[in-house]
Short mmCIF file of C-alpha atoms and ligand atoms in Angstrom, two decimals:
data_model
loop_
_atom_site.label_atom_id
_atom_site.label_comp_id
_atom_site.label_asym_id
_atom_site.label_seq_id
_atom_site.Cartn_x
_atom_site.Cartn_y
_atom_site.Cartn_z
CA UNK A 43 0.08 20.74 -4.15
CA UNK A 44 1.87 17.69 -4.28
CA UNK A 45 2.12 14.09 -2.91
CA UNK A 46 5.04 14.47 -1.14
CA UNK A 47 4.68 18.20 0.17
CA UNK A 48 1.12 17.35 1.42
CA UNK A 49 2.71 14.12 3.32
CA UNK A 50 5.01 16.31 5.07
CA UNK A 51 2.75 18.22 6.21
CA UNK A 52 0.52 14.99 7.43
CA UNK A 53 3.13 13.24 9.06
CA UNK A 54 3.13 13.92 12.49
CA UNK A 55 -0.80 14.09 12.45
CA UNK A 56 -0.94 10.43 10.48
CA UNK A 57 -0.17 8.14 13.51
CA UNK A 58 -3.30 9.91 15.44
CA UNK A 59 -6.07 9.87 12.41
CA UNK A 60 -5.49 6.50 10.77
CA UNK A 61 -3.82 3.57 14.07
CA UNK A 62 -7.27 3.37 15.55
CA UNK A 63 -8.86 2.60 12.91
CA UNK A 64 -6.65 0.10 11.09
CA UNK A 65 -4.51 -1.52 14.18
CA UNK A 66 -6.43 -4.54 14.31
CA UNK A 67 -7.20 -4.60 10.56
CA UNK A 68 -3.51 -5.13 10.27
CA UNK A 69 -3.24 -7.37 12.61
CA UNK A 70 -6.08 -9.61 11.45
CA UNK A 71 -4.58 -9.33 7.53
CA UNK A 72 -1.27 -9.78 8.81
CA UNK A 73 -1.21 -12.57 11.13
CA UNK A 74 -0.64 -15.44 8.26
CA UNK A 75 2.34 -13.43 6.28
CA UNK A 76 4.57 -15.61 5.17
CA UNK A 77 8.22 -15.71 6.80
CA UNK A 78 11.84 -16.25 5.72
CA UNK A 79 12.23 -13.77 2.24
CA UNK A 80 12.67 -10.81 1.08
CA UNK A 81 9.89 -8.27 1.63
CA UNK A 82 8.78 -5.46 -0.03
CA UNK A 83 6.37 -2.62 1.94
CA UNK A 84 5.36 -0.08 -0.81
CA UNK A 85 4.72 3.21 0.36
CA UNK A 86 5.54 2.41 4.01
CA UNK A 87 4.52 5.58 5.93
CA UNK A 88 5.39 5.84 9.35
CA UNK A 89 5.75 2.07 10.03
CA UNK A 90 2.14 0.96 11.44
CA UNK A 91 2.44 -2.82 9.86
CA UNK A 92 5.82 -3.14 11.20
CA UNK A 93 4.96 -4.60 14.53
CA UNK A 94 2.42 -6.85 13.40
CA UNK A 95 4.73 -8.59 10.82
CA UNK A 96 7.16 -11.69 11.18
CA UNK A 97 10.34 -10.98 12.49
CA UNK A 98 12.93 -13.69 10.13
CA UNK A 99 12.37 -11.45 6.74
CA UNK A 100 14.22 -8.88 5.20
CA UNK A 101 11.85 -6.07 4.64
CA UNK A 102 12.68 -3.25 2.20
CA UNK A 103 10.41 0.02 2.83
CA UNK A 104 10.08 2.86 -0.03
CA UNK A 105 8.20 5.86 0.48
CA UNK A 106 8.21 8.85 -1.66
CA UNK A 107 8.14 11.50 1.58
CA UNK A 108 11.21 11.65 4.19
CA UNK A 109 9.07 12.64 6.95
CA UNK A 110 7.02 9.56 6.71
CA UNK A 111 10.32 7.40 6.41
CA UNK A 112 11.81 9.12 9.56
CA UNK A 113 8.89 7.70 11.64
CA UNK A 114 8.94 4.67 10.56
CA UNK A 115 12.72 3.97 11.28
CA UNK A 116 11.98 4.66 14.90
CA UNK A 117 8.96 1.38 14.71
CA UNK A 118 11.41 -0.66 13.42
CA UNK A 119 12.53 -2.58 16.64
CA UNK A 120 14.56 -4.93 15.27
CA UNK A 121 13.20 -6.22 12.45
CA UNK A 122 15.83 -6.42 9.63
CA UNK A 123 14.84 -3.19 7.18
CA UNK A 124 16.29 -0.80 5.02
CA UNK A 125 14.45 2.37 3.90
CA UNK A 126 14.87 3.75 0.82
CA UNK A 127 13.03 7.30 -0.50
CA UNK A 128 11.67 7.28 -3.71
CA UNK A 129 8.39 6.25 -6.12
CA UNK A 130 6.23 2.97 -5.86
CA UNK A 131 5.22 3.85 -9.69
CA UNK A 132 8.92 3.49 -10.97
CA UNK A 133 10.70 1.22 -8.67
CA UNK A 134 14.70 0.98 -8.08
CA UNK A 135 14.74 -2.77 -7.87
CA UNK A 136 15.78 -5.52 -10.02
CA UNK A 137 12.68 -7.61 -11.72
CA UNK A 138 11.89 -10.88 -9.52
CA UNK A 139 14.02 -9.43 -6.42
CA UNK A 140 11.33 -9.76 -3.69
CA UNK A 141 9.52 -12.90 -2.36
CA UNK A 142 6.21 -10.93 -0.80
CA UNK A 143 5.07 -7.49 -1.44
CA UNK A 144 2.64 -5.17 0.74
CA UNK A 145 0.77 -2.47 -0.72
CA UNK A 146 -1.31 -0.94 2.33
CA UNK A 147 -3.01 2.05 1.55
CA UNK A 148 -0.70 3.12 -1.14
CA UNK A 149 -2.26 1.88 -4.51
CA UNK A 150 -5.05 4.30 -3.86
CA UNK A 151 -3.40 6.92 -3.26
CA UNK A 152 -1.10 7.37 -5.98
CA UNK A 153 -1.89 9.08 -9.56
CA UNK A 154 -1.26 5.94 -11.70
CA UNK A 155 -2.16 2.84 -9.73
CA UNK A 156 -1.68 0.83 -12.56
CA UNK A 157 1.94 1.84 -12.72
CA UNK A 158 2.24 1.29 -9.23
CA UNK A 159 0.92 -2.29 -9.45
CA UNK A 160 2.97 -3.56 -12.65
CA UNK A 161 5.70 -2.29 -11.05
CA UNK A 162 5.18 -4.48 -7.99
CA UNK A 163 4.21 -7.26 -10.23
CA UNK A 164 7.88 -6.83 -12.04
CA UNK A 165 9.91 -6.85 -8.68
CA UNK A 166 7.94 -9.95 -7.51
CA UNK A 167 9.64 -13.52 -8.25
CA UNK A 168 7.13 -15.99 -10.02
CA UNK A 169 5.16 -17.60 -7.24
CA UNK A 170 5.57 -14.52 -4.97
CA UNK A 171 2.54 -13.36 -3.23
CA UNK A 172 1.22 -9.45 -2.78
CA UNK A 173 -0.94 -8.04 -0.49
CA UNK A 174 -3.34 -5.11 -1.04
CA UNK A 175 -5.55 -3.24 1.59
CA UNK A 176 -6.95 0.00 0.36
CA UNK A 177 -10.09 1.53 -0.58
CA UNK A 178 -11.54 0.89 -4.34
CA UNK A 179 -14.60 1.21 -6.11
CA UNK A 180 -16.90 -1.81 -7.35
CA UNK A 181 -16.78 -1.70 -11.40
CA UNK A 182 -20.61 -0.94 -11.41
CA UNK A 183 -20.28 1.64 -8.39
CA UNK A 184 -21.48 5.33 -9.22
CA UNK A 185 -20.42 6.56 -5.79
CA UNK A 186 -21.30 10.39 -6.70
CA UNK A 187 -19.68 11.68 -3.64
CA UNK A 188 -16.64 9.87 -3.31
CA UNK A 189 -16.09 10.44 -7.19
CA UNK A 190 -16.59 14.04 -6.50
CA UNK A 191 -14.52 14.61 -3.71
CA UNK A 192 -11.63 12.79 -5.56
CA UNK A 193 -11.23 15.92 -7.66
CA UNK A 194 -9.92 17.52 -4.44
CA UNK A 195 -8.30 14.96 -2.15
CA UNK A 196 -6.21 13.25 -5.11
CA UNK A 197 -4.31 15.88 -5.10
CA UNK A 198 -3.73 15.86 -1.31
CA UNK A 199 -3.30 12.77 0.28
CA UNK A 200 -5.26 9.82 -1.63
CA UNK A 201 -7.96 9.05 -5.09
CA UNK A 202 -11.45 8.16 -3.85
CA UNK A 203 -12.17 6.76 -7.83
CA UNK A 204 -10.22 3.65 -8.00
CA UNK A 205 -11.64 0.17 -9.61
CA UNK A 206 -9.63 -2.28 -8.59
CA UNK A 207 -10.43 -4.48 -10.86
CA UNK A 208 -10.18 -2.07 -13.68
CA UNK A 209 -6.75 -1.44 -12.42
CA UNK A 210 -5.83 -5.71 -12.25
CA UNK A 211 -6.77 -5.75 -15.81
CA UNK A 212 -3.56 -4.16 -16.78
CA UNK A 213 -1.56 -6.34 -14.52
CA UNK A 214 -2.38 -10.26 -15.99
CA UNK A 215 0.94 -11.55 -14.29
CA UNK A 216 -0.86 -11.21 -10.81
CA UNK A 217 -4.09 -13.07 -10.53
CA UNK A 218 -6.34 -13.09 -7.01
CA UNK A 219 -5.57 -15.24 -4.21
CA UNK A 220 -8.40 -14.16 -1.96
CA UNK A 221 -10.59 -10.57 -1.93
CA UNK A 222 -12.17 -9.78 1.81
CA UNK A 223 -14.27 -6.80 2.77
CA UNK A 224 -13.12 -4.54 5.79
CA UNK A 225 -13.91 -1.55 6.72
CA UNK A 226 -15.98 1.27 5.50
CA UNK A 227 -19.18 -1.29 3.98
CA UNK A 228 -16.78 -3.44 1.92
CA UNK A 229 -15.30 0.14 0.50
CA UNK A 230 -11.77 -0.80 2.28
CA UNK A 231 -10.61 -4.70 0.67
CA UNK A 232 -8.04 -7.01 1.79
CA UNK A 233 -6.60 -8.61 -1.46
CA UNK A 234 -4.24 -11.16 -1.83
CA UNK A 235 -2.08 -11.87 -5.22
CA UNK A 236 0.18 -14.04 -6.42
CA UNK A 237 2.44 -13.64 -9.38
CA UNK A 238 1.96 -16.68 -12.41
CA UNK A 239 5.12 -18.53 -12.81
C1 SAM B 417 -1.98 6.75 3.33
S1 SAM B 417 -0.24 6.63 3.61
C2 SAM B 417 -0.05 4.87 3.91
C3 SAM B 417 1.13 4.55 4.77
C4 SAM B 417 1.23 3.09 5.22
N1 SAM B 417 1.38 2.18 4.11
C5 SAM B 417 0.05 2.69 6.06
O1 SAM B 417 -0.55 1.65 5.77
O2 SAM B 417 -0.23 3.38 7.05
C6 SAM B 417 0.40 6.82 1.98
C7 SAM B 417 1.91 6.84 1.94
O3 SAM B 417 2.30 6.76 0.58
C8 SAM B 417 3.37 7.65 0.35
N2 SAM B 417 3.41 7.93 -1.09
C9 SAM B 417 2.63 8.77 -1.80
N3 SAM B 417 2.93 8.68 -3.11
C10 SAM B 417 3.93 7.77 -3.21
C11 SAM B 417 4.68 7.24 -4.30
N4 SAM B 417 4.46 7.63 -5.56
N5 SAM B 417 5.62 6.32 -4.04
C12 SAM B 417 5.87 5.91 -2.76
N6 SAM B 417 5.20 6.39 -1.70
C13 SAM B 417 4.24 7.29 -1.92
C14 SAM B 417 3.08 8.83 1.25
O4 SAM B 417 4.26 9.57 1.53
C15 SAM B 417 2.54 8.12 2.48
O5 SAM B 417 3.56 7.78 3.38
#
């Protein structure tokens, strides 16, 4: 099964399973974004950050699965956004064409999140800042279950074996800003980037 049939099919379930639990996670992570640039949200979904960031950007949302980008034009109230369908791992954007980047719970879930994050890294200008919130495994973690279970589940909505810092390591024009536990025992992060000049 793949990616994009299996978010179809989650789509009008997603809202439901994953706004309690992450509302106020956004809105905590979110409240300092920066305003005034060029934004982009990588693997949007149905829009849940939307309302809880500034309104003077220009946001650009990309998101492999039409059903998911069809929700989240109806959250976007206002705010200055185009949608575009298509991959996070092989962006359609010039290098250094964004100010601020947003990778919520998208880096995890596709097959090469190294791909994903270089190619966020490339889009960024010098100086531009990215924020992460996802679910990764410490480098010394065994996590038998969750390594298990990714066997299944990568191939239907998200990996469950991801090292973030593994993954970093083949990005060295991003280096971290600040790394916060959230939910889930630290399992969920909140990591801030910023792209060397
Ligand atoms: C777990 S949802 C996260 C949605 C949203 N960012 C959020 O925080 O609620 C993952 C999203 O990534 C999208 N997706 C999966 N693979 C992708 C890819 N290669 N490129 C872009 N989007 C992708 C899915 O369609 C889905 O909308």
């Amino acid at each position: 099964m793949s990616l994009r049939f299996s978010y179809t099919l989650i789509a009008p379930f997603y809202d439901l399973a994953i706004r309690p639990a992450f509302d106020k996670v956004r809105q905590n992570t979110l409240l300092d974004f920066p305003s005034g640039g060029r934004v982009l949200v990588g693997g949007i979904g149905t829009g849940l950050d939307l309302p809880f960031l500034p309104r003077d950007n220009h946001y650009v949302g990309i998101d492999l699965t039409t059903a998911m980008l069809r929700q989240s034009q109806g959250r976007r109230d206002g705010l200055d956004l185009n949608l575009v369908q298509g991959d996070s791992q092989r962006l359609p954007f010039a290098d250094a064409s964004f100010d601020h980047a947003l990778l919520h719970l998208i880096l995890a879930v596709v097959p090469n999140p190294e791909q994903c994050l270089a190619e966020t890294a490339r889009v960024l200008k010098p100086g531009g800042t990215l924020q992460v919130l996802d679910k990764f495994l410490r480098p010394d973690e065994r996590a038998p279950l969750r390594r298990t279970l990714n066997v299944l589940l990568r191939h239907v909505a998200t990996r469950t074996d991801v090292v973030f810092e593994h993954t970093l390591a083949r990005v060295p024009s991003l280096k971290i800003i600040s790394d916060e536990p959230l939910l889930g025992g630290g399992w969920f992060r909140c990591i801030r980037l910023e792209k060397c000049a």
